[in-house]
Amino acid sequence: MRLTLSGTLAATAAGALVVALAPTSPASAMTPAGDPGAMAAPTTGVEQECFTPDDDLVASARGGQAHDHRSVSAKQQRRIEARTERILAAKGGNGKGKPGGGGGGGGAVQVGGVIPVYVHVMAASNGAGDVSDAQIAAQVDVLNATYAGQESSAAPDTSFSFTLAGTDRFYNNTWHQDGASSKYRKATRQGGADALNVWLVDFDYLGVATFPWDYARNGGIDGVRVQYDSLPGGGIPDYDLGKTATHEVGHWLGLYHTFQGGCTSTNDEVSDTPAQSSPTSGCPEGRDSCSLPGLDPIHNYMDYSFDACYDRFSAGQSTRMSEMFSAYRA
Ligand SMILES: [Ca+2]
Ligand SMILES: [Zn+2]
C-alpha cells in the first residue's frame, strides 16, 4: 500500500509536527498503561514512519515529509527533557545534566558505549530481502564509522561502537512487509535496554525507530526497523550507503531530527545544530531556512539529506546520546 505525501503532515500551533499513521501500521504499539513515570500516551502511537523514496518519491525529501518515530508534541518534548534531567541528577551526577546542552551531563553520564547489535532478517518466503552476511557486516561497519566521526573532520567521535551479536533469519511474507510488527518484534527481540535490535524489512519507509525514554513501558518493540535495500549496496538511489541505519540509531539514542520544532529556539534540544524549518532534500549547500543563526545542518545524520550528503553528528548530539544512553539504556 503506497501512501501519498499530501495531507500527511500538519503543523500544530506549537510548531510540532504531527503525522497521520500509515494504514499499514496499526497503532497497536501504543501501551499507555503501567509506568506512572512514563510520558503521557502519545495520541498517534509510539513511533512514526519515514516514507521510502520509491520511484515517485526519489526527487523529494528523504522519506518525504513524514516522521520515522512517534510524534512528540512541544509539551511532551519539554517533559521528556525535564524527566531526563531528573534521572541523570538522581543517578548521582553533579546536577548539570541538561540533555544535549553541550555543557556535559552529570558525573553519572557514561560517555559512549559498546552496543551489541542483533540483526533480524525478515525475508519473504521466496527469499526476497534475504541480505547477505557480508552486507550486514558492511552495515555494522557504517555504523562504526559514522559514530566514530570518520566521515568529516567536523564530526566528533561519539564513543559509541557496535558489535554484531547475532543474526537471525525469518521467511515470512507478512513479517517481510512489516505486518504485525509489534508482534514480530516482541517475538524476536533480543538483549536488554542497551541492545540494538535491527529488523530488516520491505515497507513504505526507509526506517522507523523507537526512543530510549519509551523503553521502560514498551521494551518489547524497542529497536529500529530498516528498509533492507538501504543497506550498503542495497540499490535505492541516493539512500543505499547504509546511513538510514545511522539515522534511525540516532533516534534510538535519543536524538530528534535537526528540523524538530522548526524555527523555534529550543528546536531539537541540541544547542549546536542550527534551527531548520523543514527537512532537507538532496544536498543543497548553503540552505538557510530559519532566520536564527547558522546555516541548516544539511550534512547532519539527523536531517533527511541524501546518504552521500551525510557526514556528521554534532558535538552536542554526541553529548546528548551519551546522556540519553546513561539515563535510559545503561
Ligand atoms: Ca538545535
Ligand atoms: Zn528520522
mmCIF file of C-alpha atoms and ligand atoms in Angstrom:
data_model
loop_
_atom_site.group_PDB
_atom_site.id
_atom_site.type_symbol
_atom_site.label_atom_id
_atom_site.label_comp_id
_atom_site.label_asym_id
_atom_site.label_seq_id
_atom_site.Cartn_x
_atom_site.Cartn_y
_atom_site.Cartn_z
ATOM 1 C CA MET A 1 0.000 0.000 0.000
ATOM 2 C CA ARG A 2 1.644 3.191 -1.138
ATOM 3 C CA LEU A 3 0.947 6.458 0.509
ATOM 4 C CA THR A 4 0.891 9.884 -0.922
ATOM 5 C CA LEU A 5 2.687 12.714 0.714
ATOM 6 C CA SER A 6 -0.108 15.214 0.566
ATOM 7 C CA GLY A 7 -2.228 15.507 3.608
ATOM 8 C CA THR A 8 0.010 13.520 5.870
ATOM 9 C CA LEU A 9 1.673 16.411 7.550
ATOM 10 C CA ALA A 10 0.182 19.020 9.792
ATOM 11 C CA ALA A 11 1.938 21.623 11.850
ATOM 12 C CA THR A 12 0.487 22.405 15.232
ATOM 13 C CA ALA A 13 0.407 25.878 16.652
ATOM 14 C CA ALA A 14 3.377 24.899 18.785
ATOM 15 C CA GLY A 15 5.351 24.043 15.731
ATOM 16 C CA ALA A 16 5.406 20.331 16.434
ATOM 17 C CA LEU A 17 4.901 18.040 13.528
ATOM 18 C CA VAL A 18 2.034 15.627 13.639
ATOM 19 C CA VAL A 19 1.783 12.934 11.057
ATOM 20 C CA ALA A 20 -1.033 10.549 10.404
ATOM 21 C CA LEU A 21 -0.164 6.925 10.951
ATOM 22 C CA ALA A 22 0.189 4.879 7.845
ATOM 23 C CA PRO A 23 -2.666 2.459 7.250
ATOM 24 C CA THR A 24 -0.091 -0.328 7.041
ATOM 25 C CA SER A 25 0.998 0.453 10.556
ATOM 26 C CA PRO A 26 -1.636 -0.154 13.190
ATOM 27 C CA ALA A 27 -1.269 1.906 16.308
ATOM 28 C CA SER A 28 -1.178 -1.263 18.339
ATOM 29 C CA ALA A 29 2.218 -0.318 19.668
ATOM 30 C CA MET A 30 0.646 2.190 21.986
ATOM 31 C CA THR A 31 0.585 0.930 25.537
ATOM 32 C CA PRO A 32 -0.183 3.846 27.812
ATOM 33 C CA ALA A 33 -0.792 1.800 30.935
ATOM 34 C CA GLY A 34 1.649 0.822 33.604
ATOM 35 C CA ASP A 35 4.594 3.037 34.351
ATOM 36 C CA PRO A 36 3.347 6.063 36.287
ATOM 37 C CA GLY A 37 6.578 7.830 35.473
ATOM 38 C CA ALA A 38 6.081 7.364 31.788
ATOM 39 C CA MET A 39 5.260 10.152 29.444
ATOM 40 C CA ALA A 40 1.650 10.803 28.626
ATOM 41 C CA ALA A 41 0.496 8.437 25.965
ATOM 42 C CA PRO A 42 1.037 9.923 22.553
ATOM 43 C CA THR A 43 -2.110 10.254 20.556
ATOM 44 C CA THR A 44 -0.633 8.691 17.482
ATOM 45 C CA GLY A 45 1.298 5.725 18.816
ATOM 46 C CA VAL A 46 4.800 5.033 19.968
ATOM 47 C CA GLU A 47 6.510 5.681 16.693
ATOM 48 C CA GLN A 48 6.159 7.096 13.275
ATOM 49 C CA GLU A 49 7.494 6.058 9.960
ATOM 50 C CA CYS A 50 9.547 7.535 7.181
ATOM 51 C CA PHE A 51 8.397 7.057 3.654
ATOM 52 C CA THR A 52 10.628 5.083 1.384
ATOM 53 C CA PRO A 53 11.676 7.199 -1.556
ATOM 54 C CA ASP A 54 10.299 4.873 -4.201
ATOM 55 C CA ASP A 55 10.235 5.811 -7.861
ATOM 56 C CA ASP A 56 7.692 8.543 -7.303
ATOM 57 C CA LEU A 57 9.468 9.982 -4.340
ATOM 58 C CA VAL A 58 13.167 9.868 -5.121
ATOM 59 C CA ALA A 59 13.123 13.530 -6.006
ATOM 60 C CA SER A 60 11.523 14.517 -2.748
ATOM 61 C CA ALA A 61 12.910 14.622 0.731
ATOM 62 C CA ARG A 62 14.297 11.582 2.461
ATOM 63 C CA GLY A 63 11.202 9.732 3.446
ATOM 64 C CA GLY A 64 9.041 12.559 2.194
ATOM 65 C CA GLN A 65 7.505 14.798 4.772
ATOM 66 C CA ALA A 66 6.794 12.195 7.394
ATOM 67 C CA HIS A 67 8.438 11.273 10.638
ATOM 68 C CA ASP A 68 10.001 7.949 11.411
ATOM 69 C CA HIS A 69 9.299 7.875 15.107
ATOM 70 C CA ARG A 70 6.312 8.740 17.222
ATOM 71 C CA SER A 71 5.428 12.376 17.063
ATOM 72 C CA VAL A 72 6.404 14.333 20.135
ATOM 73 C CA SER A 73 4.457 17.475 20.904
ATOM 74 C CA ALA A 74 6.267 20.540 22.209
ATOM 75 C CA LYS A 75 4.751 19.856 25.627
ATOM 76 C CA GLN A 76 5.832 16.212 25.602
ATOM 77 C CA GLN A 77 9.273 17.300 24.479
ATOM 78 C CA ARG A 78 9.618 19.610 27.477
ATOM 79 C CA ARG A 79 8.512 16.819 29.796
ATOM 80 C CA ILE A 80 10.999 14.373 28.283
ATOM 81 C CA GLU A 81 13.828 16.858 28.791
ATOM 82 C CA ALA A 82 12.811 17.510 32.394
ATOM 83 C CA ARG A 83 12.448 13.811 33.123
ATOM 84 C CA THR A 84 15.867 13.072 31.662
ATOM 85 C CA GLU A 85 17.430 15.806 33.763
ATOM 86 C CA ARG A 86 15.827 14.363 36.894
ATOM 87 C CA ILE A 87 17.044 10.861 36.099
ATOM 88 C CA LEU A 88 20.594 11.999 35.462
ATOM 89 C CA ALA A 89 20.635 14.096 38.623
ATOM 90 C CA ALA A 90 19.275 11.174 40.668
ATOM 91 C CA LYS A 91 21.988 8.930 39.294
ATOM 92 C CA GLY A 92 24.492 10.856 41.321
ATOM 93 C CA GLY A 93 25.662 13.393 38.846
ATOM 94 C CA ASN A 94 26.636 16.906 39.662
ATOM 95 C CA GLY A 95 23.277 18.279 38.706
ATOM 96 C CA LYS A 96 24.366 19.649 35.381
ATOM 97 C CA GLY A 97 22.590 17.006 33.424
ATOM 98 C CA LYS A 98 20.995 19.271 30.894
ATOM 99 C CA PRO A 99 20.425 16.981 27.953
ATOM 100 C CA GLY A 100 22.144 17.996 24.784
ATOM 101 C CA GLY A 101 23.143 21.349 26.112
ATOM 102 C CA GLY A 102 26.730 20.758 25.216
ATOM 103 C CA GLY A 103 27.840 21.590 28.714
ATOM 104 C CA GLY A 104 28.262 17.998 29.697
ATOM 105 C CA GLY A 105 25.998 15.960 31.860
ATOM 106 C CA GLY A 106 26.335 14.924 35.448
ATOM 107 C CA GLY A 107 29.054 12.710 36.750
ATOM 108 C CA ALA A 108 26.819 9.698 36.192
ATOM 109 C CA VAL A 109 26.919 10.072 32.455
ATOM 110 C CA GLN A 110 28.844 7.322 30.769
ATOM 111 C CA VAL A 111 30.425 8.525 27.551
ATOM 112 C CA GLY A 112 29.532 6.291 24.645
ATOM 113 C CA GLY A 113 29.484 2.545 24.978
ATOM 114 C CA VAL A 114 29.803 -0.740 23.159
ATOM 115 C CA ILE A 115 26.418 -1.689 21.770
ATOM 116 C CA PRO A 116 25.554 -5.281 20.883
ATOM 117 C CA VAL A 117 23.602 -5.461 17.636
ATOM 118 C CA TYR A 118 21.037 -8.114 16.841
ATOM 119 C CA VAL A 119 20.037 -8.167 13.190
ATOM 120 C CA HIS A 120 16.771 -9.829 12.252
ATOM 121 C CA VAL A 121 16.467 -10.511 8.552
ATOM 122 C CA MET A 122 12.754 -10.568 7.764
ATOM 123 C CA ALA A 123 12.859 -12.135 4.308
ATOM 124 C CA ALA A 124 9.979 -13.197 2.108
ATOM 125 C CA SER A 125 9.227 -16.865 1.614
ATOM 126 C CA ASN A 126 10.738 -16.618 -1.871
ATOM 127 C CA GLY A 127 13.964 -15.251 -0.419
ATOM 128 C CA ALA A 128 13.438 -11.589 -1.246
ATOM 129 C CA GLY A 129 15.195 -9.421 1.292
ATOM 130 C CA ASP A 130 17.498 -12.201 2.436
ATOM 131 C CA VAL A 131 20.511 -9.909 2.643
ATOM 132 C CA SER A 132 23.938 -11.481 2.897
ATOM 133 C CA ASP A 133 26.107 -11.678 5.975
ATOM 134 C CA ALA A 134 28.599 -9.514 4.083
ATOM 135 C CA GLN A 135 26.015 -6.775 3.643
ATOM 136 C CA ILE A 136 25.141 -6.913 7.316
ATOM 137 C CA ALA A 137 28.822 -6.683 8.216
ATOM 138 C CA ALA A 138 29.139 -3.694 5.901
ATOM 139 C CA GLN A 139 26.191 -2.043 7.637
ATOM 140 C CA VAL A 140 27.782 -2.536 11.048
ATOM 141 C CA ASP A 141 30.976 -1.032 9.609
ATOM 142 C CA VAL A 142 28.991 2.023 8.521
ATOM 143 C CA LEU A 143 27.533 2.390 11.997
ATOM 144 C CA ASN A 144 31.009 2.237 13.485
ATOM 145 C CA ALA A 145 32.471 4.709 11.010
ATOM 146 C CA THR A 146 29.673 7.222 11.352
ATOM 147 C CA TYR A 147 29.506 7.080 15.154
ATOM 148 C CA ALA A 148 33.285 7.380 15.335
ATOM 149 C CA GLY A 149 33.158 10.585 13.324
ATOM 150 C CA GLN A 150 35.212 9.207 10.475
ATOM 151 C CA GLU A 151 33.361 10.941 7.665
ATOM 152 C CA SER A 152 34.288 14.546 8.391
ATOM 153 C CA SER A 153 36.930 16.485 10.252
ATOM 154 C CA ALA A 154 33.989 18.372 11.766
ATOM 155 C CA ALA A 155 32.500 15.187 13.189
ATOM 156 C CA PRO A 156 33.133 14.188 16.808
ATOM 157 C CA ASP A 157 33.796 10.635 17.901
ATOM 158 C CA THR A 158 30.634 9.780 19.823
ATOM 159 C CA SER A 159 32.478 6.912 21.565
ATOM 160 C CA PHE A 160 29.656 4.556 20.654
ATOM 161 C CA SER A 161 30.682 1.396 18.850
ATOM 162 C CA PHE A 162 28.691 -1.525 17.561
ATOM 163 C CA THR A 163 29.405 -5.240 17.583
ATOM 164 C CA LEU A 164 27.294 -7.786 15.756
ATOM 165 C CA ALA A 165 25.922 -10.049 18.482
ATOM 166 C CA GLY A 166 23.681 -12.192 16.347
ATOM 167 C CA THR A 167 21.819 -12.559 13.083
ATOM 168 C CA ASP A 168 18.622 -14.490 12.620
ATOM 169 C CA ARG A 169 16.569 -15.040 9.509
ATOM 170 C CA PHE A 170 12.861 -15.472 9.022
ATOM 171 C CA TYR A 171 10.993 -16.270 5.828
ATOM 172 C CA ASN A 172 7.541 -14.907 6.416
ATOM 173 C CA ASN A 173 5.772 -12.713 3.870
ATOM 174 C CA THR A 174 3.758 -10.856 6.463
ATOM 175 C CA TRP A 175 6.774 -10.029 8.583
ATOM 176 C CA HIS A 176 8.816 -9.239 5.480
ATOM 177 C CA GLN A 177 6.341 -6.477 4.700
ATOM 178 C CA ASP A 178 6.400 -5.322 8.317
ATOM 179 C CA GLY A 179 2.970 -6.773 9.014
ATOM 180 C CA ALA A 180 2.161 -7.438 12.675
ATOM 181 C CA SER A 181 5.294 -5.522 13.569
ATOM 182 C CA SER A 182 4.631 -5.268 17.286
ATOM 183 C CA LYS A 183 4.040 -8.996 17.418
ATOM 184 C CA TYR A 184 7.108 -9.983 15.435
ATOM 185 C CA ARG A 185 9.326 -7.598 17.345
ATOM 186 C CA LYS A 186 8.174 -8.931 20.700
ATOM 187 C CA ALA A 187 8.698 -12.473 19.425
ATOM 188 C CA THR A 188 12.209 -11.929 18.124
ATOM 189 C CA ARG A 189 13.790 -9.092 20.114
ATOM 190 C CA GLN A 190 16.967 -9.964 21.976
ATOM 191 C CA GLY A 191 19.014 -8.370 24.731
ATOM 192 C CA GLY A 192 18.219 -5.642 27.222
ATOM 193 C CA ALA A 193 17.801 -1.900 27.004
ATOM 194 C CA ASP A 194 21.360 -1.477 25.770
ATOM 195 C CA ALA A 195 20.957 -3.930 22.888
ATOM 196 C CA LEU A 196 20.260 -2.571 19.440
ATOM 197 C CA ASN A 197 17.765 -4.693 17.542
ATOM 198 C CA VAL A 198 17.569 -4.067 13.806
ATOM 199 C CA TRP A 199 14.755 -5.600 11.802
ATOM 200 C CA LEU A 200 15.341 -5.562 8.054
ATOM 201 C CA VAL A 201 12.046 -5.381 6.208
ATOM 202 C CA ASP A 202 10.447 -4.206 2.988
ATOM 203 C CA PHE A 203 7.995 -1.432 3.712
ATOM 204 C CA ASP A 204 6.988 2.010 2.525
ATOM 205 C CA TYR A 205 9.575 3.732 4.656
ATOM 206 C CA LEU A 206 13.311 3.969 4.927
ATOM 207 C CA GLY A 207 13.268 3.309 8.610
ATOM 208 C CA VAL A 208 11.402 3.551 11.876
ATOM 209 C CA ALA A 209 12.836 3.958 15.353
ATOM 210 C CA THR A 210 11.768 3.896 18.968
ATOM 211 C CA PHE A 211 13.059 6.413 21.504
ATOM 212 C CA PRO A 212 15.047 5.481 24.624
ATOM 213 C CA TRP A 213 12.569 7.110 27.002
ATOM 214 C CA ASP A 214 9.882 4.714 25.786
ATOM 215 C CA TYR A 215 11.885 1.591 26.593
ATOM 216 C CA ALA A 216 10.590 1.207 30.151
ATOM 217 C CA ARG A 217 6.981 0.971 29.100
ATOM 218 C CA ASN A 218 7.423 -0.669 25.729
ATOM 219 C CA GLY A 219 10.710 -2.526 25.684
ATOM 220 C CA GLY A 220 9.346 -5.420 23.668
ATOM 221 C CA ILE A 221 9.269 -3.401 20.481
ATOM 222 C CA ASP A 222 12.432 -1.389 21.158
ATOM 223 C CA GLY A 223 14.788 -1.004 18.234
ATOM 224 C CA VAL A 224 14.845 0.107 14.631
ATOM 225 C CA ARG A 225 13.161 -1.213 11.539
ATOM 226 C CA VAL A 226 15.134 -0.545 8.391
ATOM 227 C CA GLN A 227 14.345 -0.977 4.698
ATOM 228 C CA TYR A 228 16.600 -3.846 3.702
ATOM 229 C CA ASP A 229 17.781 -2.303 0.443
ATOM 230 C CA SER A 230 19.017 0.806 2.260
ATOM 231 C CA LEU A 231 21.963 -1.265 3.433
ATOM 232 C CA PRO A 232 25.299 -0.597 1.718
ATOM 233 C CA GLY A 233 24.915 -1.676 -1.894
ATOM 234 C CA GLY A 234 21.186 -2.157 -1.469
ATOM 235 C CA GLY A 235 20.098 -0.358 -4.578
ATOM 236 C CA ILE A 236 17.815 2.520 -3.536
ATOM 237 C CA PRO A 237 19.164 5.521 -5.458
ATOM 238 C CA ASP A 238 20.686 8.078 -3.057
ATOM 239 C CA TYR A 239 19.763 6.026 0.004
ATOM 240 C CA ASP A 240 21.846 2.872 -0.114
ATOM 241 C CA LEU A 241 25.056 3.719 1.698
ATOM 242 C CA GLY A 242 23.740 2.432 4.996
ATOM 243 C CA LYS A 243 23.105 5.831 6.518
ATOM 244 C CA THR A 244 19.437 5.125 7.142
ATOM 245 C CA ALA A 245 20.532 2.852 9.969
ATOM 246 C CA THR A 246 22.837 5.579 11.283
ATOM 247 C CA HIS A 247 19.884 7.999 11.289
ATOM 248 C CA GLU A 248 17.469 5.573 12.953
ATOM 249 C CA VAL A 249 20.010 4.628 15.616
ATOM 250 C CA GLY A 250 20.361 8.346 16.317
ATOM 251 C CA HIS A 251 16.674 8.354 17.287
ATOM 252 C CA TRP A 252 17.198 5.152 19.268
ATOM 253 C CA LEU A 253 19.879 7.047 21.208
ATOM 254 C CA GLY A 254 17.548 9.977 21.851
ATOM 255 C CA LEU A 255 18.158 12.412 19.015
ATOM 256 C CA TYR A 256 15.404 14.279 17.254
ATOM 257 C CA HIS A 257 15.526 15.374 13.661
ATOM 258 C CA THR A 258 17.508 18.559 13.154
ATOM 259 C CA PHE A 259 14.260 20.100 11.910
ATOM 260 C CA GLN A 260 12.339 19.154 15.067
ATOM 261 C CA GLY A 261 10.461 22.184 16.325
ATOM 262 C CA GLY A 262 11.241 24.177 13.196
ATOM 263 C CA CYS A 263 12.466 27.728 13.738
ATOM 264 C CA THR A 264 11.959 27.719 17.496
ATOM 265 C CA SER A 265 14.690 28.499 19.980
ATOM 266 C CA THR A 266 14.742 25.017 21.516
ATOM 267 C CA ASN A 267 14.150 23.158 18.230
ATOM 268 C CA ASP A 268 15.887 19.777 18.540
ATOM 269 C CA GLU A 269 17.150 20.362 22.098
ATOM 270 C CA VAL A 270 20.722 20.438 20.847
ATOM 271 C CA SER A 271 22.494 23.779 21.024
ATOM 272 C CA ASP A 272 24.963 23.356 18.183
ATOM 273 C CA THR A 273 22.574 22.253 15.459
ATOM 274 C CA PRO A 274 21.133 25.404 13.893
ATOM 275 C CA ALA A 275 17.361 25.590 13.657
ATOM 276 C CA GLN A 276 15.826 24.320 10.478
ATOM 277 C CA SER A 277 12.301 24.937 9.248
ATOM 278 C CA SER A 278 11.807 21.684 7.373
ATOM 279 C CA PRO A 279 13.585 18.523 6.207
ATOM 280 C CA THR A 280 16.350 18.880 3.667
ATOM 281 C CA SER A 281 16.127 17.036 0.368
ATOM 282 C CA GLY A 282 19.263 16.161 -1.564
ATOM 283 C CA CYS A 283 22.312 18.188 -0.565
ATOM 284 C CA PRO A 284 21.644 21.915 -1.013
ATOM 285 C CA GLU A 285 24.812 23.654 0.206
ATOM 286 C CA GLY A 286 24.085 26.949 1.913
ATOM 287 C CA ARG A 287 20.457 26.191 2.726
ATOM 288 C CA ASP A 288 19.290 28.558 5.441
ATOM 289 C CA SER A 289 15.646 28.017 6.258
ATOM 290 C CA CYS A 290 15.411 29.927 9.562
ATOM 291 C CA SER A 291 16.395 33.463 10.464
ATOM 292 C CA LEU A 292 18.020 32.135 13.626
ATOM 293 C CA PRO A 293 21.845 31.926 13.499
ATOM 294 C CA GLY A 294 23.577 29.304 11.414
ATOM 295 C CA LEU A 295 23.050 27.547 8.137
ATOM 296 C CA ASP A 296 20.866 24.451 8.073
ATOM 297 C CA PRO A 297 22.814 21.386 9.240
ATOM 298 C CA ILE A 298 22.284 19.579 5.947
ATOM 299 C CA HIS A 299 25.248 17.236 6.489
ATOM 300 C CA ASN A 300 23.897 16.056 9.795
ATOM 301 C CA TYR A 301 22.794 12.439 10.023
ATOM 302 C CA MET A 302 19.558 13.594 11.644
ATOM 303 C CA ASP A 303 18.405 15.631 8.667
ATOM 304 C CA TYR A 304 16.741 13.975 5.638
ATOM 305 C CA SER A 305 19.534 14.630 3.133
ATOM 306 C CA PHE A 306 20.869 12.019 0.718
ATOM 307 C CA ASP A 307 23.165 9.377 2.188
ATOM 308 C CA ALA A 308 26.144 10.857 0.338
ATOM 309 C CA CYS A 309 25.426 14.256 1.907
ATOM 310 C CA TYR A 310 25.510 12.946 5.446
ATOM 311 C CA ASP A 311 28.856 13.126 7.227
ATOM 312 C CA ARG A 312 28.423 14.073 10.871
ATOM 313 C CA PHE A 313 26.698 14.294 14.188
ATOM 314 C CA SER A 314 27.390 17.460 16.151
ATOM 315 C CA ALA A 315 29.274 17.580 19.447
ATOM 316 C CA GLY A 316 26.029 18.486 21.203
ATOM 317 C CA GLN A 317 24.277 15.492 19.691
ATOM 318 C CA SER A 318 27.155 13.292 20.758
ATOM 319 C CA THR A 319 26.778 14.517 24.341
ATOM 320 C CA ARG A 320 23.017 14.102 24.208
ATOM 321 C CA MET A 321 23.324 10.497 23.042
ATOM 322 C CA SER A 322 25.603 9.641 25.954
ATOM 323 C CA GLU A 323 23.231 11.332 28.367
ATOM 324 C CA MET A 324 20.225 9.521 26.940
ATOM 325 C CA PHE A 325 22.050 6.206 26.969
ATOM 326 C CA SER A 326 23.039 6.739 30.601
ATOM 327 C CA ALA A 327 19.514 7.767 31.559
ATOM 328 C CA TYR A 328 17.572 5.049 29.785
ATOM 329 C CA ARG A 329 19.783 2.306 28.417
ATOM 330 C CA ALA A 330 22.865 1.831 30.591
HETATM 331 CA CA CA B 1 19.479 22.849 17.557
HETATM 332 ZN ZN ZN B 2 14.182 10.172 11.444
#
